Short mmCIF file of C-alpha atoms and ligand atoms in Angstrom, two decimals:
data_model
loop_
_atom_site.label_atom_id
_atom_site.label_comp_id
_atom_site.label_asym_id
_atom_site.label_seq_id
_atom_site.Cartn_x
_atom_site.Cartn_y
_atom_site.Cartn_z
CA UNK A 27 129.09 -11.15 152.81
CA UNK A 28 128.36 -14.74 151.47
CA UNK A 29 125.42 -16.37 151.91
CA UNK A 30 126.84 -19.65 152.89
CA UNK A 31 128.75 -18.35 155.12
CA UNK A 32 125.90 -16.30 157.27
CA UNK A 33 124.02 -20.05 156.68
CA UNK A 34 127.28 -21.88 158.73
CA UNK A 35 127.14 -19.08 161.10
CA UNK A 36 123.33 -19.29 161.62
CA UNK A 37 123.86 -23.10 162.09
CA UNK A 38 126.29 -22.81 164.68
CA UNK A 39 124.39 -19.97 166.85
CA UNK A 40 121.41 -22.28 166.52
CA UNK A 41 123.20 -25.25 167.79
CA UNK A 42 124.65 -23.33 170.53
CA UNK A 43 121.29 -21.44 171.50
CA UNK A 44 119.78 -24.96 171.95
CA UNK A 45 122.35 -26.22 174.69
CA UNK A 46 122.14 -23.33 176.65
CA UNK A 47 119.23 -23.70 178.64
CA UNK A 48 120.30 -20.59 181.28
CA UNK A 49 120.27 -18.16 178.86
CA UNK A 50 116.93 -19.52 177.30
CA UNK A 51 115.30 -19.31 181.29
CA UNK A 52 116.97 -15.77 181.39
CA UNK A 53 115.78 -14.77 177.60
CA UNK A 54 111.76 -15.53 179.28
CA UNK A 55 112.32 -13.21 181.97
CA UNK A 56 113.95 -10.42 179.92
CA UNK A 57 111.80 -10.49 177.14
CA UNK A 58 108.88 -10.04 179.84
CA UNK A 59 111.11 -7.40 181.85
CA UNK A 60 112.85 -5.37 179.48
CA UNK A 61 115.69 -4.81 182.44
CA UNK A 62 117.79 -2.73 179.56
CA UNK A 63 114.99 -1.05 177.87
CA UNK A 64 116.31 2.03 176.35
CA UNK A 65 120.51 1.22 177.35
CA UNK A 66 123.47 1.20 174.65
CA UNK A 67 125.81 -1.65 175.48
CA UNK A 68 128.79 -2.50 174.00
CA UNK A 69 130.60 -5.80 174.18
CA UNK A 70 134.30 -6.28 173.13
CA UNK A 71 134.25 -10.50 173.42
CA UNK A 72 135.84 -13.26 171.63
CA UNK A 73 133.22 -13.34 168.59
CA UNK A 74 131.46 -17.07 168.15
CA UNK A 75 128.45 -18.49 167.97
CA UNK A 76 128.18 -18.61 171.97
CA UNK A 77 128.90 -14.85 172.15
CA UNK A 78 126.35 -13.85 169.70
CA UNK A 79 123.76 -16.07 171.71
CA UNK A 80 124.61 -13.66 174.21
CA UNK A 81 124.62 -10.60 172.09
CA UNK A 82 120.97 -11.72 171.20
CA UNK A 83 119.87 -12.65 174.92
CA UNK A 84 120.71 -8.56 175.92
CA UNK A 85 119.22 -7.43 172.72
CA UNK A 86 115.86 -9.21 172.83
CA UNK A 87 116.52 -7.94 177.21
CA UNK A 88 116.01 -4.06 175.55
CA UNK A 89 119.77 -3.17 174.93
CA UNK A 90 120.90 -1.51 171.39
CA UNK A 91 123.98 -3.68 171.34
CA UNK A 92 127.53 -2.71 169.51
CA UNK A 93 129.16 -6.03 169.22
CA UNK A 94 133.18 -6.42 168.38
CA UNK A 95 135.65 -8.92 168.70
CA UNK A 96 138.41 -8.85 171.71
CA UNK A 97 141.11 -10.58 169.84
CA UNK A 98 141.10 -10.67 165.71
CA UNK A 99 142.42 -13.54 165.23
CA UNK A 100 139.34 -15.33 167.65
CA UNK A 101 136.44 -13.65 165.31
CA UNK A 102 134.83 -16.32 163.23
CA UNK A 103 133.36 -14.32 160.17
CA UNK A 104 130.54 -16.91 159.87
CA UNK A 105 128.94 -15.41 162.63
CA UNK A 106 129.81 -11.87 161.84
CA UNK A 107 127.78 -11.98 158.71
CA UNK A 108 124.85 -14.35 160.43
CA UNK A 109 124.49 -11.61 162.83
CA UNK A 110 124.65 -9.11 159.76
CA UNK A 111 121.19 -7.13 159.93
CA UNK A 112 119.88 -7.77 163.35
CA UNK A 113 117.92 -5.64 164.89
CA UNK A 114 119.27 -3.15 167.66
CA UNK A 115 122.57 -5.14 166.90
CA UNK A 116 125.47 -3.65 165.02
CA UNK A 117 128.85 -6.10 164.86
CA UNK A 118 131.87 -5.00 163.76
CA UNK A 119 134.63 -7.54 164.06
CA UNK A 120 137.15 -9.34 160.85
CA UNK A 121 139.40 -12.24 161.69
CA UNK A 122 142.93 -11.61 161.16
CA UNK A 123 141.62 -7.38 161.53
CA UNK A 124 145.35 -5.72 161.99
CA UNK A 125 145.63 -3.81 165.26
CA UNK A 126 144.78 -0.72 164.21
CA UNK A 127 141.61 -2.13 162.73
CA UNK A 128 140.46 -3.91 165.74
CA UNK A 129 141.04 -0.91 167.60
CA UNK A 130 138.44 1.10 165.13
CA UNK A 131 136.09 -1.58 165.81
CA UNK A 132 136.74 -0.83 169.47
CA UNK A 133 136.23 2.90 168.82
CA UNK A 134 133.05 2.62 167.04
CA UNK A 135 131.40 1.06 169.51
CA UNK A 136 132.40 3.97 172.18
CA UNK A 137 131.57 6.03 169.97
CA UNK A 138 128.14 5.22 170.35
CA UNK A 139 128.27 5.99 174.15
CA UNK A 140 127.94 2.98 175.71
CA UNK A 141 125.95 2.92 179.12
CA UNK A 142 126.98 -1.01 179.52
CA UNK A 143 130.12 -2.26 178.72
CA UNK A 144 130.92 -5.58 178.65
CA UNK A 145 134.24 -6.56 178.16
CA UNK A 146 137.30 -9.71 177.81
CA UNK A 147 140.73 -8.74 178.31
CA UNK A 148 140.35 -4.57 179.06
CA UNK A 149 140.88 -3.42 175.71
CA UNK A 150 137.51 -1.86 174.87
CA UNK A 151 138.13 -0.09 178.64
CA UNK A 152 141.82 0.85 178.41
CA UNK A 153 141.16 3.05 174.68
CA UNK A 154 138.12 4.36 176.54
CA UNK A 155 140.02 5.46 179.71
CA UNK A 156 142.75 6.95 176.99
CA UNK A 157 140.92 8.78 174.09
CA UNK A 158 137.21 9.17 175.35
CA UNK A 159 137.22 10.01 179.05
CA UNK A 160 134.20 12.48 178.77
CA UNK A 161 132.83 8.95 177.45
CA UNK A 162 133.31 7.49 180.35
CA UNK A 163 130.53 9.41 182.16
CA UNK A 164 127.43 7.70 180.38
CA UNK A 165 128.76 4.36 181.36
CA UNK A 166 126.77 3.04 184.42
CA UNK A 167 129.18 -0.15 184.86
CA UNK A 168 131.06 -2.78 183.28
CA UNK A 169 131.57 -6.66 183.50
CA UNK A 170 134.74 -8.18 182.62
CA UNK A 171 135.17 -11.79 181.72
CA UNK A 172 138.95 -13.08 182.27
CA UNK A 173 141.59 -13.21 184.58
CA UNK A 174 143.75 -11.08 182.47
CA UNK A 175 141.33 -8.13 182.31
CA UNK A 176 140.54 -8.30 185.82
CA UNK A 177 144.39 -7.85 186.45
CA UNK A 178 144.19 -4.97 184.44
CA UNK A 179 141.51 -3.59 186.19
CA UNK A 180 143.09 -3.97 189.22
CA UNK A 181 145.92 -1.77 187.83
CA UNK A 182 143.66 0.74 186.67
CA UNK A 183 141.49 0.60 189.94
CA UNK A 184 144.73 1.34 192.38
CA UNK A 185 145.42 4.05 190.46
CA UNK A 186 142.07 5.94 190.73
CA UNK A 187 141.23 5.92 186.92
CA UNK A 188 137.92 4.20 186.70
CA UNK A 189 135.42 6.52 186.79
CA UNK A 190 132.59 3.58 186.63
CA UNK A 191 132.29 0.45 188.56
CA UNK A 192 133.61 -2.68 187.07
CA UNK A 193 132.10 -6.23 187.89
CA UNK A 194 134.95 -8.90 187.84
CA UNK A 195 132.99 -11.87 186.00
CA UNK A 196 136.11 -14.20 186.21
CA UNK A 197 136.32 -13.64 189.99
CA UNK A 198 133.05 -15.58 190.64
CA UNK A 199 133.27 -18.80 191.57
CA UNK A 200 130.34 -19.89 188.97
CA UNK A 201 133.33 -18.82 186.70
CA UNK A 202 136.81 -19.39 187.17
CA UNK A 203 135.77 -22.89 188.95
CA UNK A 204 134.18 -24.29 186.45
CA UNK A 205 135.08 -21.95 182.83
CA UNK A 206 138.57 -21.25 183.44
CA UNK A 207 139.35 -25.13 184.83
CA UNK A 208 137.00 -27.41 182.95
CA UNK A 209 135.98 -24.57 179.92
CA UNK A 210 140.03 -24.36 179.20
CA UNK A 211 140.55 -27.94 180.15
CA UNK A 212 139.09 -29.55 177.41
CA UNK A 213 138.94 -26.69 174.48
CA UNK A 214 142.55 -26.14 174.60
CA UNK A 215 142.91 -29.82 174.07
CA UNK A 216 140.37 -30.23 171.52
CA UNK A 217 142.19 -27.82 169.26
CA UNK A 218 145.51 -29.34 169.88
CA UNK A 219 144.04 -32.43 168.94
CA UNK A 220 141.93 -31.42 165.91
CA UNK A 221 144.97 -29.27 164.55
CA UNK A 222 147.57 -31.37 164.72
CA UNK A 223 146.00 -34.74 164.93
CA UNK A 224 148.48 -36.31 167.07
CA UNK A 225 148.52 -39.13 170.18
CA UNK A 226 148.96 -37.50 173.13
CA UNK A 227 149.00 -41.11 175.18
CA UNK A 228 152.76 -41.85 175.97
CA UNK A 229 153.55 -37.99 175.65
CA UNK A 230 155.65 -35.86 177.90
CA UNK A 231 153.05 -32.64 178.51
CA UNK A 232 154.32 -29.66 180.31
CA UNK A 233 151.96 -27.16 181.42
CA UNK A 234 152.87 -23.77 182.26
CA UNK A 235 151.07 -22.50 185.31
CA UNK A 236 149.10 -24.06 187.49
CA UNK A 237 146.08 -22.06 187.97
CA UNK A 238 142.33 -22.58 187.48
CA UNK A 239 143.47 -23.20 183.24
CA UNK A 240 146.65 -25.14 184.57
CA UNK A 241 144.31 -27.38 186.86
CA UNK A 242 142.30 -28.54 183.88
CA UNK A 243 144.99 -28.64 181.64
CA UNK A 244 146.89 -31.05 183.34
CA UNK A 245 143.99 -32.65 184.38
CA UNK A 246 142.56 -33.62 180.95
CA UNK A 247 146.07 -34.41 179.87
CA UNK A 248 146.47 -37.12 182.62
CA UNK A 249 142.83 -38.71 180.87
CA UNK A 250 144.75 -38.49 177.61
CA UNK A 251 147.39 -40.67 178.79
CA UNK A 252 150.04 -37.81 179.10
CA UNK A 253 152.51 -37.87 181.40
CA UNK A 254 152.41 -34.36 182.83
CA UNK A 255 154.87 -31.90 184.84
CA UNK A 256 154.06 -28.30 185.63
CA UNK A 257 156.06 -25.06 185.93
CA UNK A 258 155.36 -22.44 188.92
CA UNK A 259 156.71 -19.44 190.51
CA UNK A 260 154.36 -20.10 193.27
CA UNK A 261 155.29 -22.30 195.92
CA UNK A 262 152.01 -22.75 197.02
CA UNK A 263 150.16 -23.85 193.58
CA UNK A 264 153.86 -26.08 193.13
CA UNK A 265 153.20 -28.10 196.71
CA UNK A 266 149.50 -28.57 194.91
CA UNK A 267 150.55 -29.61 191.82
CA UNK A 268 153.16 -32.26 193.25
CA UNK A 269 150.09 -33.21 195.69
CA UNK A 270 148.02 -33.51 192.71
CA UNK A 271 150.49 -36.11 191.30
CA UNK A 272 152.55 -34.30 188.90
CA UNK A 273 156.13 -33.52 188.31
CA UNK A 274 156.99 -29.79 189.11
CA UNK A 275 160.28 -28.66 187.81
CA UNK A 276 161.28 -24.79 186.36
CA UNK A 277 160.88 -24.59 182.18
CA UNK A 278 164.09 -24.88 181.37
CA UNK A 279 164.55 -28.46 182.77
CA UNK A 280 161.01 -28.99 181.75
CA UNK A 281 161.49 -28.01 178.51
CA UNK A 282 163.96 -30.51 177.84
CA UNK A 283 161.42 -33.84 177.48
CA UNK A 284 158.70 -32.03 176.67
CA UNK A 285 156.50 -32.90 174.03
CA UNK A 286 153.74 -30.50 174.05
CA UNK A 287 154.38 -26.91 176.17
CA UNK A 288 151.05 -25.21 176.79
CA UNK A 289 151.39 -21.80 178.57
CA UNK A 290 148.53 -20.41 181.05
CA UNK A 291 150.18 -18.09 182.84
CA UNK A 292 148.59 -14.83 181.91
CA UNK A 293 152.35 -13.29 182.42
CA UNK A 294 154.61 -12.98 179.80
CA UNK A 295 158.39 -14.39 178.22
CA UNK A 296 158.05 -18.13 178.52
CA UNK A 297 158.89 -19.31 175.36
CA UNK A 298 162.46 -17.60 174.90
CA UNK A 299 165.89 -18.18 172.98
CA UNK A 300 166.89 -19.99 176.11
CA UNK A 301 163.34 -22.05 176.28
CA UNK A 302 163.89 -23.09 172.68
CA UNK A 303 167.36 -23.70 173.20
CA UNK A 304 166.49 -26.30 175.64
CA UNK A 305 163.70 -27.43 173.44
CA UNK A 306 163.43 -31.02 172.19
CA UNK A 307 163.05 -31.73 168.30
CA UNK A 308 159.42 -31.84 167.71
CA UNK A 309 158.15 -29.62 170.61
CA UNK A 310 154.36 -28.98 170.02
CA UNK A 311 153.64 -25.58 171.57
CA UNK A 312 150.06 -24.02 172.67
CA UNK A 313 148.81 -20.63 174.44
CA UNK A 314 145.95 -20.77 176.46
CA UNK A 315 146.35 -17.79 177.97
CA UNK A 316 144.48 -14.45 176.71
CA UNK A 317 147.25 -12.46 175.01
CA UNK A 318 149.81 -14.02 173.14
CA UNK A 319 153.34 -12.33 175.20
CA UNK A 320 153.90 -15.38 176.78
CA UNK A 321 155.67 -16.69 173.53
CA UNK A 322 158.48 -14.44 172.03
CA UNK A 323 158.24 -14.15 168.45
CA UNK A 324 161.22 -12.08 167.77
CA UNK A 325 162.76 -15.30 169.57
CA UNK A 326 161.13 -18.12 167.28
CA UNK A 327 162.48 -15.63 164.26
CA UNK A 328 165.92 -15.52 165.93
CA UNK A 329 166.00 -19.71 166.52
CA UNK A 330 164.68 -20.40 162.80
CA UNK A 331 166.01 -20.56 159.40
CA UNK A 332 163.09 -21.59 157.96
CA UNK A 333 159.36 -20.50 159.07
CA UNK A 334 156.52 -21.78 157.27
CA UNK A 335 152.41 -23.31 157.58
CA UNK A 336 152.90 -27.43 157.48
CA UNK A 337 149.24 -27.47 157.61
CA UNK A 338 146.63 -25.19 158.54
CA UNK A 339 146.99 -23.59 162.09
CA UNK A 340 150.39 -25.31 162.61
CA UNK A 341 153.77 -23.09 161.48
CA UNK A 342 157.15 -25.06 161.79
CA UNK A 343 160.26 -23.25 163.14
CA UNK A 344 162.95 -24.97 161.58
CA UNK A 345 166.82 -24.00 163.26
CA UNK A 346 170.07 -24.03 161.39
CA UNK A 347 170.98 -27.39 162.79
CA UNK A 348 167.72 -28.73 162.09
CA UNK A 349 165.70 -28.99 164.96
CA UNK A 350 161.97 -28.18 164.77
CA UNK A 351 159.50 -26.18 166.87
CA UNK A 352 155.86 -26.39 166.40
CA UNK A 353 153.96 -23.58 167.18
CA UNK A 354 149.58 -23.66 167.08
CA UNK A 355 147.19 -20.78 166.35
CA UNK A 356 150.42 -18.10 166.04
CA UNK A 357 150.44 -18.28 169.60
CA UNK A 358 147.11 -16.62 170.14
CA UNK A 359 144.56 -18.22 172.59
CA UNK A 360 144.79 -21.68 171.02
CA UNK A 361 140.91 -23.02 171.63
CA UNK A 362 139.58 -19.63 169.97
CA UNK A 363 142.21 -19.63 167.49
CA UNK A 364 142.45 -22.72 166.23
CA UNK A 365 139.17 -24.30 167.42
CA UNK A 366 135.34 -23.34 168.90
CA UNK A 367 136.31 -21.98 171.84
CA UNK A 368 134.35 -23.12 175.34
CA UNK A 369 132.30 -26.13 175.18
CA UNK A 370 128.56 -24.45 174.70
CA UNK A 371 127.16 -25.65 178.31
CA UNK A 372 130.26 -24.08 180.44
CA UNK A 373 129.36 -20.75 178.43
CA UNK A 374 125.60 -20.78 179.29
CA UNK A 375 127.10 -20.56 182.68
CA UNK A 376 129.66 -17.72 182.21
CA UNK A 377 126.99 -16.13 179.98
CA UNK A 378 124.40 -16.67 182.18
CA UNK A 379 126.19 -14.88 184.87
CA UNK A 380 127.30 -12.08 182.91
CA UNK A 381 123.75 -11.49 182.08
CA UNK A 382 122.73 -11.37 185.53
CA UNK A 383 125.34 -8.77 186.46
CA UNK A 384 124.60 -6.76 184.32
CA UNK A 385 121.06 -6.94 185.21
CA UNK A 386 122.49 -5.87 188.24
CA UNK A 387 123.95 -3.03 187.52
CA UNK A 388 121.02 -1.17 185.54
CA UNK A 389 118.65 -2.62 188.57
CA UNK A 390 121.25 -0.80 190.71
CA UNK A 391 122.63 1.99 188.57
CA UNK A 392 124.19 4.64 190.29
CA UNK A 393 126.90 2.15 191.95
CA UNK A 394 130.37 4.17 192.90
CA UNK A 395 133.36 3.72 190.41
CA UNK A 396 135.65 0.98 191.31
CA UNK A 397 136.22 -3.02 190.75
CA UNK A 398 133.56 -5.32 192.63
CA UNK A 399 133.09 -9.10 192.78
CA UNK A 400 130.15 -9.96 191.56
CA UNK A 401 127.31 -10.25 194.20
CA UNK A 402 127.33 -13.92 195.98
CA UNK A 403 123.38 -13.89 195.59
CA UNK A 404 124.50 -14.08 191.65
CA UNK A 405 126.71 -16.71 191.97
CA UNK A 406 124.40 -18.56 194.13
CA UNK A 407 121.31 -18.07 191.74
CA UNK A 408 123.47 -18.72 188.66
CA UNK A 409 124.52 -22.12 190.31
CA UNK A 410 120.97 -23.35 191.52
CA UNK A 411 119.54 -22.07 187.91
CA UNK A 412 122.31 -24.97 186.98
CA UNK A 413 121.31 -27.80 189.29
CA UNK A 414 117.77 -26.92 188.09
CA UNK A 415 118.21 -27.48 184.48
CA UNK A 416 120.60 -30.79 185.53
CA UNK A 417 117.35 -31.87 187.41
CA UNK A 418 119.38 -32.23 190.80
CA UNK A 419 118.08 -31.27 194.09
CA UNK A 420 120.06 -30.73 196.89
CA UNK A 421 119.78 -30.69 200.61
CA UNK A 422 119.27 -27.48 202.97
CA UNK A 423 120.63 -27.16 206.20
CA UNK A 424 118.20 -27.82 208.83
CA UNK A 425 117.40 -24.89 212.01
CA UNK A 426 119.76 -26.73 214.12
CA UNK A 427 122.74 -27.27 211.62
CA UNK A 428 122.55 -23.30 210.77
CA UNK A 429 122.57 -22.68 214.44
CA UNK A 430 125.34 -25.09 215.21
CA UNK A 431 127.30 -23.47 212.15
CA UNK A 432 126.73 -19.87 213.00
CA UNK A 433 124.47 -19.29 210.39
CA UNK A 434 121.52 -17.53 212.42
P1 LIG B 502 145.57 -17.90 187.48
O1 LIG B 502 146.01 -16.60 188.03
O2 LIG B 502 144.60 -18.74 188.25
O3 LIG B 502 146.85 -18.83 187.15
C1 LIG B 502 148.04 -18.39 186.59
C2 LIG B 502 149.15 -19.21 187.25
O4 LIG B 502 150.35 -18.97 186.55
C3 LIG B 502 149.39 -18.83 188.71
O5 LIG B 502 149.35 -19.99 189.51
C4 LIG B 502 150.78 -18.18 188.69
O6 LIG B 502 151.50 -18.43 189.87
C5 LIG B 502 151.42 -18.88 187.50
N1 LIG B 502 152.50 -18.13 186.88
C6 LIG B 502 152.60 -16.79 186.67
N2 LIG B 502 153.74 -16.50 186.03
C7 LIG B 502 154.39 -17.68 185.83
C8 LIG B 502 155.62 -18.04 185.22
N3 LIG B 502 156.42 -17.12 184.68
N4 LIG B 502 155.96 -19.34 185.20
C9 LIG B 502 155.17 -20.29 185.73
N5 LIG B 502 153.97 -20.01 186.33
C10 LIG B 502 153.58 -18.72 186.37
O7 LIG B 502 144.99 -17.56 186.02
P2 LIG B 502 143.98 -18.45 185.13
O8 LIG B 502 142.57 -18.14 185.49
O9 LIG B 502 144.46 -19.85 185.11
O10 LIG B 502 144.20 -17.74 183.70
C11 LIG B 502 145.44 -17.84 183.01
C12 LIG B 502 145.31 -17.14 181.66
O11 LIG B 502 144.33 -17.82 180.86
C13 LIG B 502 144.84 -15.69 181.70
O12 LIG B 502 145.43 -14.97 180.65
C14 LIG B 502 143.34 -15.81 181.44
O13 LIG B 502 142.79 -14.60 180.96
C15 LIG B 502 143.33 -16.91 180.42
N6 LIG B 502 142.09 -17.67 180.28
C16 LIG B 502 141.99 -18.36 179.10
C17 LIG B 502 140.86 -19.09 178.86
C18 LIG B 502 140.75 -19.80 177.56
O14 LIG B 502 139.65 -20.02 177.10
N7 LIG B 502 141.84 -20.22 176.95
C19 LIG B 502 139.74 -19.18 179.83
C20 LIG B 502 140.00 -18.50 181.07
C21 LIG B 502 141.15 -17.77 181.27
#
């Protein structure tokens, strides 16, 4: 551990703690409460200075919190080693960990038996349904943060192996309306921009996926000047798309102008030896989706005669008839890779709700296995909390609008 580096890392949690006023309201009330007095919770997230504000918030709210990273190559060890000697806070997390490291991270924190589990993607949950299902009976519930965990989940749920109940964070609308669409939207583009420094005005931009991240994607793209086409398999989020003003066409035609290719899909096999066969020269290309499958390495390795780092977080794939493919952050989730992550307000929201579910579930604790959404009043509260520390006021629906609308 270096002491300058535990000084950047207490900077940055700093910073973020002071633009997060839902998690300092929430911090009051659970300092005052204790709502987790005497719980083990362990949280598998990527590891930044907003995550560790959160970390904190469910410490200082009575958890013993075992903190790890969800993805090594997201950990920033700044905050690793500011975190380093907390109280009721043990972190173990490297960036750049190899698999079978992270996945001892992972472990240790089980180990520990858990009665909280808070998680982003399903790893921490699918080695827990695997090597410790006896485990599995101190947990009193989960949260999970992204789509691609909830999808997961869903797996897991269908097939009748959760033996706890799992709150789908993403599936709020406090969430995926405003993290996944505006969150993605302009962090994915801030690390394009501050690793590779180029215009994007003028630029062909395809975006792969037009989901909540696709929405913002393209939208901030359009502000940049972009011009921006989309790629679908569904015809419904295509008709949006082209409603929404862009060009829809499948990759491979896509491909062929494009400039910059950001995936979002959450799927897998976009970027292929037939995608980079249709590639232009120059092709810039970003992952903004959780895991990394959506780009085919063994491919890139097939297309290139030459692979190296032209500067830092950008590797060139250079073909035998020269042609060049760009790719950012290795392919891993390009604004935690090669960037901050969220902006710090759009995680006091996702953080704030978390918190609040989880509250939840030890206020509610036993709750049957499965996967739930989380509670509307949540999402309600989580949103006024919001407007509150925006200073906006709203109207309410008067007796005879509720009874006109159904409502009583
Ligand atoms: P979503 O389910 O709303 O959107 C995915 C879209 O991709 C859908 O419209 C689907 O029809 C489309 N799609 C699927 N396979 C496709 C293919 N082969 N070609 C073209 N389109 C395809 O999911 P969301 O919320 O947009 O999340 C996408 C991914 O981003 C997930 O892995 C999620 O975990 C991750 N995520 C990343 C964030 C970040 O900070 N970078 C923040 C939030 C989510």
């Amino acid at each position: 551990m270096t002491q300058a580096g535990a000084d950047t890392g207490t900077k940055k949690i700093e910073w973020a703690r002071a633009h997060m006023p839902l998690l300092a309201a929430l911090r009051a009330d659970f300092l005052a409460e204790q709502p987790f007095a005497g719980k083990r919770l362990a949280m598998s997230i990527h590891l930044e200075a907003k995550t560790a504000c959160l970390a904190l918030l469910l410490r200082d709210g009575g958890a013993e919190v075992f903190l790890t990273g969800s993805n090594p190559l997201s950990t920033q060890d700044a905050i690793v080693e500011a975190l380093q000697g907390e109280d009721r806070l043990t972190v173990n997390a490297r960036r750049g960990a190899s698999e079978e490291e992270y996945l001892d991270c992972l472990r240790r924190s089980l180990e520990a038996e858990p009665n909280l589990l808070l998680e982003d993607g399903g790893d921490m949950i699918a080695l827990l349904l695997d090597e410790y299902p006896q485990a599995s009976t101190s947990v009193l519930g989960a949260t999970e943060e992204t789509t691609t965990g909830v999808t997961r989940l869903r797996a897991w749920d269908k097939a009748g192996v959760l033996r706890f109940p799992v709150f789908a964070v993403n599936e709020a609308q406090m969430k995926h309306l405003i993290d996944n669409r505006y969150g993605t939207g302009q962090s994915v583009w801030d690390a394009i921009l501050r690793t590779t420094n180029l215009l994007i005005a003028g630029k062909d931009v395809l975006i792969a996926g037009y989901g909540w991240c696709g929405r913002g994607l393209t939208l901030r793209a359009s502000g940049l000047g972009a011009r921006v086409s989309v790629t679908e398999v569904d015809p419904i989020k295509a008709v949006e798309a082209v409603m929404d003003g862009f060009a829809v066409a499948p990759l491979l035609e896509g491909i062929r102008h494009a400039d910059f290719l950001i995936t979002a899909t959450g799927g897998r096999d976009l970027v292929t030896d037939e995608t980079l066969q249709n590639a232009k020269d120059g092709l810039v290309i970003a992952n903004a989706s959780h895991f990394d499958l959506e780009i085919d390495r063994a491919a890139l390795a097939r297309f290139a005669v030459t692979d190296r780092l032209v500067r830092p977080g950008i590797r060139e794939f250079r073909s035998r008839d020269g042609k060049c493919v760009y790719l950012l952050g290795e392919g891993n989730i390009v604004n935690l890779s090669a960037g901050d992550g969220h902006p710090v307000e759009i995680m006091d929201i996702s953080f704030a709700l978390q918190a609040m579910t989880l509250r939840y579930i030890a206020d509610h604790a036993p709750i049957s296995p499965g996967l739930y959404p989380v509670p509307d009043k949540v999402d309600a509260q989580v949103a006024q909390k919001k407007l509150d520390t925006l200073g906006i006021a709203i109207d309410r629906l008067t007796d005879a609008q509720r009874r006109y609308l159904g409502l009583q």
